[in-house]
C-alpha cells in the first residue's frame, strides 16, 4: 500500500499497488507526451533554420561561382581568338609549302600513274580472258550434266509407262475373263432353272397319271406285301435306270434298330450321288392300335443318321383317307430334315427325283468348284500382281535413290564450280583493291618517317643532280 497526498486539499489517502502503478503511468505518460511535443517542435524549428541557412549559403556560393565562371569564359574567349589568328597564319604557311611540293611532284606522279594504269589494264585483260575460258569450261560441264540428267528422266518415264501399260492390259484381260465367267454362270443358272421347271412339270403329270392308277395298284398290293412290291418294281427297272445302284434290305441291327431298305447310287468314278433310307408301312400290317405316319418318322430319321444316308423316305399305306398323304409325295422337312412320305405308286418317282436332283446338284457343285477355281486363279493373279507391284516399287525406290544421288553429285559439282568462280572473282576484287592502294601511293607518304629516303629524294630534286644536258 502507498500513501498519497492530494495537492488540492492536502489530505492523505492510501492506494494499492495496481492503482499506484496506474497513477504513475498516467503521470509519466502525460509528462512524456508533453516533453515529446516540445522536443519535436524544437527539432522542427532547428530543421527550418538549417534549411534557410543552407539555402542562403548555397545562393552565395552559386553567385560567387557564376562570377568566377564568367571571368574564366572571358579569358578563354580572348585566348581562343588569339589562337585562331595564329592557326590561320600557320595553315597559310603550311599550305603554301605543300602546294609548292605538290606541284613539284605532280609530273612524276602522273607518269607513274600512266605506267601503272597500262600494267593494270594488261593484267586485267589477261585475268578477264582467263575467267571467260574457265566460265565457258564450267558452263559446258554443267550443260553436259544437265543433258545426262534429262536422259535419265526420259528413260525412267519410259520404263514406268511400259510397266503401267502391261499392268493395264492384264487388268483389262482379267475384267473380260470375269465378265465371261459371270455370263457363263448366269447361263448355267438359267439352264438349271429351266431343267428343274421341266422336271417339276413332268412330276405333276406323273402324279396325275398315277392317281388314275391308284385304285388298280392298291387292289394289286392286297395279295402281296409292300416291301415285296417295292423291291419288284425297283428290280424291274434296275438294269436300265440304275445300273450302278445298290438297293438291299438293311440287315445291320448293331445299333438296336434298322430300316427296311437302303438305296445308294454311284457315278462312273465310284462317287456316291445320292443315298436313301426306306421304311415300308402297309395298312394290312397294323395292329389293333391305329397308327399314324408321324409315329414312324423319328425312328426313320435315327436310322438315316446311323446308316449315313442323305435322305429318308417312308413308303406308307397308313391313313388311306388323308388328303395330305394321298397327294402322292409329302415333304416333312418341318419335322425332320430331308425326309418324305410317299404312297407306293410314287416309290420309283421319288427315287428318280432325288437322284436327278443330286445329279444336277453335283453338276452345279462341279461348276461352282470351277468358278471357285477361277476365282482362286484370279486371286493368285492379284497376288502375283501385288508381288510385281512390290518388286517394281522396290526397283523404283532403288532407281529413285540412285537418281537422287546423281542429282546430289551434280549439285556438289555445281557448288564446287561456284566456289571456283567466287575465288576468281575474289582475286579480281583483290587486284582492284591493290590498284586502288597503288593509286594512293605518294612520295610524301613513302618518305614519311624515313629520313634516309627523304634525303635521297631531296638530292634528286636539288640543282646539283639535275640533268647534265
PDB file of N, CA, C and O in Angstrom, residues 184-202 356-357 360-361 363-364 367:
ATOM      1  N   UNK A 184     -21.330 -66.897-118.197  1.00  0.00           N
ATOM      2  CA  UNK A 184     -21.474 -68.351-118.210  1.00  0.00           C
ATOM      3  C   UNK A 184     -22.217 -68.838-116.968  1.00  0.00           C
ATOM      4  O   UNK A 184     -23.040 -69.757-117.048  1.00  0.00           O
ATOM      5  N   UNK A 185     -21.941 -68.204-115.834  1.00  0.00           N
ATOM      6  CA  UNK A 185     -22.633 -68.579-114.607  1.00  0.00           C
ATOM      7  C   UNK A 185     -24.129 -68.311-114.717  1.00  0.00           C
ATOM      8  O   UNK A 185     -24.971 -69.138-114.330  1.00  0.00           O
ATOM      9  N   UNK A 186     -24.488 -67.143-115.262  1.00  0.00           N
ATOM     10  CA  UNK A 186     -25.915 -66.817-115.429  1.00  0.00           C
ATOM     11  C   UNK A 186     -26.597 -67.798-116.370  1.00  0.00           C
ATOM     12  O   UNK A 186     -27.733 -68.235-116.124  1.00  0.00           O
ATOM     13  N   UNK A 187     -25.894 -68.151-117.480  1.00  0.00           N
ATOM     14  CA  UNK A 187     -26.485 -69.109-118.437  1.00  0.00           C
ATOM     15  C   UNK A 187     -26.672 -70.469-117.775  1.00  0.00           C
ATOM     16  O   UNK A 187     -27.706 -71.139-117.985  1.00  0.00           O
ATOM     17  N   UNK A 188     -25.684 -70.897-116.967  1.00  0.00           N
ATOM     18  CA  UNK A 188     -25.801 -72.188-116.290  1.00  0.00           C
ATOM     19  C   UNK A 188     -26.964 -72.176-115.301  1.00  0.00           C
ATOM     20  O   UNK A 188     -27.740 -73.148-115.212  1.00  0.00           O
ATOM     21  N   UNK A 189     -27.104 -71.082-114.562  1.00  0.00           N
ATOM     22  CA  UNK A 189     -28.218 -70.983-113.610  1.00  0.00           C
ATOM     23  C   UNK A 189     -29.564 -71.022-114.328  1.00  0.00           C
ATOM     24  O   UNK A 189     -30.514 -71.680-113.868  1.00  0.00           O
ATOM     25  N   UNK A 190     -29.661 -70.328-115.459  1.00  0.00           N
ATOM     26  CA  UNK A 190     -30.908 -70.337-116.208  1.00  0.00           C
ATOM     27  C   UNK A 190     -31.219 -71.723-116.751  1.00  0.00           C
ATOM     28  O   UNK A 190     -32.388 -72.176-116.736  1.00  0.00           O
ATOM     29  N   UNK A 191     -30.160 -72.428-117.234  1.00  0.00           N
ATOM     30  CA  UNK A 191     -30.372 -73.793-117.747  1.00  0.00           C
ATOM     31  C   UNK A 191     -30.848 -74.721-116.632  1.00  0.00           C
ATOM     32  O   UNK A 191     -31.776 -75.531-116.827  1.00  0.00           O
ATOM     33  N   UNK A 192     -30.225 -74.589-115.428  1.00  0.00           N
ATOM     34  CA  UNK A 192     -30.657 -75.413-114.297  1.00  0.00           C
ATOM     35  C   UNK A 192     -32.099 -75.106-113.924  1.00  0.00           C
ATOM     36  O   UNK A 192     -32.892 -76.014-113.631  1.00  0.00           O
ATOM     37  N   UNK A 193     -32.425 -73.818-113.931  1.00  0.00           N
ATOM     38  CA  UNK A 193     -33.794 -73.432-113.596  1.00  0.00           C
ATOM     39  C   UNK A 193     -34.795 -74.022-114.584  1.00  0.00           C
ATOM     40  O   UNK A 193     -35.842 -74.567-114.193  1.00  0.00           O
ATOM     41  N   UNK A 194     -34.475 -73.921-115.867  1.00  0.00           N
ATOM     42  CA  UNK A 194     -35.383 -74.485-116.891  1.00  0.00           C
ATOM     43  C   UNK A 194     -35.520 -75.995-116.724  1.00  0.00           C
ATOM     44  O   UNK A 194     -36.628 -76.544-116.852  1.00  0.00           O
ATOM     45  N   UNK A 195     -34.383 -76.639-116.407  1.00  0.00           N
ATOM     46  CA  UNK A 195     -34.431 -78.093-116.262  1.00  0.00           C
ATOM     47  C   UNK A 195     -35.298 -78.501-115.066  1.00  0.00           C
ATOM     48  O   UNK A 195     -36.102 -79.435-115.140  1.00  0.00           O
ATOM     49  N   UNK A 196     -35.131 -77.781-113.936  1.00  0.00           N
ATOM     50  CA  UNK A 196     -35.946 -78.086-112.757  1.00  0.00           C
ATOM     51  C   UNK A 196     -37.432 -77.848-113.037  1.00  0.00           C
ATOM     52  O   UNK A 196     -38.294 -78.627-112.605  1.00  0.00           O
ATOM     53  N   UNK A 197     -37.726 -76.751-113.735  1.00  0.00           N
ATOM     54  CA  UNK A 197     -39.127 -76.485-114.054  1.00  0.00           C
ATOM     55  C   UNK A 197     -39.715 -77.601-114.925  1.00  0.00           C
ATOM     56  O   UNK A 197     -40.875 -78.021-114.728  1.00  0.00           O
ATOM     57  N   UNK A 198     -38.900 -78.078-115.872  1.00  0.00           N
ATOM     58  CA  UNK A 198     -39.376 -79.176-116.735  1.00  0.00           C
ATOM     59  C   UNK A 198     -39.609 -80.444-115.916  1.00  0.00           C
ATOM     60  O   UNK A 198     -40.621 -81.154-116.087  1.00  0.00           O
ATOM     61  N   UNK A 199     -38.678 -80.731-114.991  1.00  0.00           N
ATOM     62  CA  UNK A 199     -38.834 -81.925-114.150  1.00  0.00           C
ATOM     63  C   UNK A 199     -40.060 -81.810-113.242  1.00  0.00           C
ATOM     64  O   UNK A 199     -40.778 -82.796-113.023  1.00  0.00           O
ATOM     65  N   UNK A 200     -40.285 -80.607-112.704  1.00  0.00           N
ATOM     66  CA  UNK A 200     -41.475 -80.430-111.853  1.00  0.00           C
ATOM     67  C   UNK A 200     -42.746 -80.644-112.656  1.00  0.00           C
ATOM     68  O   UNK A 200     -43.720 -81.281-112.188  1.00  0.00           O
ATOM     69  N   UNK A 201     -42.761 -80.133-113.887  1.00  0.00           N
ATOM     70  CA  UNK A 201     -43.944 -80.327-114.738  1.00  0.00           C
ATOM     71  C   UNK A 201     -44.155 -81.806-115.052  1.00  0.00           C
ATOM     72  O   UNK A 201     -45.283 -82.320-114.999  1.00  0.00           O
ATOM     73  N   UNK A 202     -43.018 -82.501-115.351  1.00  0.00           N
ATOM     74  CA  UNK A 202     -43.138 -83.935-115.618  1.00  0.00           C
ATOM     75  C   UNK A 202     -43.633 -84.678-114.382  1.00  0.00           C
ATOM     76  O   UNK A 202     -44.439 -85.628-114.483  1.00  0.00           O
ATOM     77  N   UNK A 356     -32.002 -87.391-109.709  1.00  0.00           N
ATOM     78  CA  UNK A 356     -31.778 -86.328-110.700  1.00  0.00           C
ATOM     79  C   UNK A 356     -31.390 -85.002-110.030  1.00  0.00           C
ATOM     80  O   UNK A 356     -30.532 -84.270-110.525  1.00  0.00           O
ATOM     81  N   UNK A 357     -32.064 -84.744-108.890  1.00  0.00           N
ATOM     82  CA  UNK A 357     -31.714 -83.517-108.170  1.00  0.00           C
ATOM     83  C   UNK A 357     -30.269 -83.584-107.680  1.00  0.00           C
ATOM     84  O   UNK A 357     -29.517 -82.596-107.741  1.00  0.00           O
ATOM     85  N   UNK A 360     -28.022 -83.082-110.732  1.00  0.00           N
ATOM     86  CA  UNK A 360     -27.944 -81.655-111.075  1.00  0.00           C
ATOM     87  C   UNK A 360     -27.156 -80.869-110.030  1.00  0.00           C
ATOM     88  O   UNK A 360     -26.379 -79.967-110.355  1.00  0.00           O
ATOM     89  N   UNK A 361     -27.371 -81.251-108.780  1.00  0.00           N
ATOM     90  CA  UNK A 361     -26.618 -80.572-107.718  1.00  0.00           C
ATOM     91  C   UNK A 361     -25.126 -80.858-107.857  1.00  0.00           C
ATOM     92  O   UNK A 361     -24.292 -79.973-107.661  1.00  0.00           O
ATOM     93  N   UNK A 363     -23.582 -81.569-110.633  1.00  0.00           N
ATOM     94  CA  UNK A 363     -23.107 -80.780-111.771  1.00  0.00           C
ATOM     95  C   UNK A 363     -22.924 -79.318-111.377  1.00  0.00           C
ATOM     96  O   UNK A 363     -21.930 -78.673-111.717  1.00  0.00           O
ATOM     97  N   UNK A 364     -23.929 -78.825-110.644  1.00  0.00           N
ATOM     98  CA  UNK A 364     -23.837 -77.431-110.213  1.00  0.00           C
ATOM     99  C   UNK A 364     -22.648 -77.230-109.272  1.00  0.00           C
ATOM    100  O   UNK A 364     -21.927 -76.223-109.342  1.00  0.00           O
ATOM    101  N   UNK A 367     -19.619 -77.079-111.345  1.00  0.00           N
ATOM    102  CA  UNK A 367     -19.485 -75.758-111.971  1.00  0.00           C
ATOM    103  C   UNK A 367     -19.074 -74.703-110.937  1.00  0.00           C
ATOM    104  O   UNK A 367     -18.250 -73.831-111.218  1.00  0.00           O
TER     105      UNK A 367
END
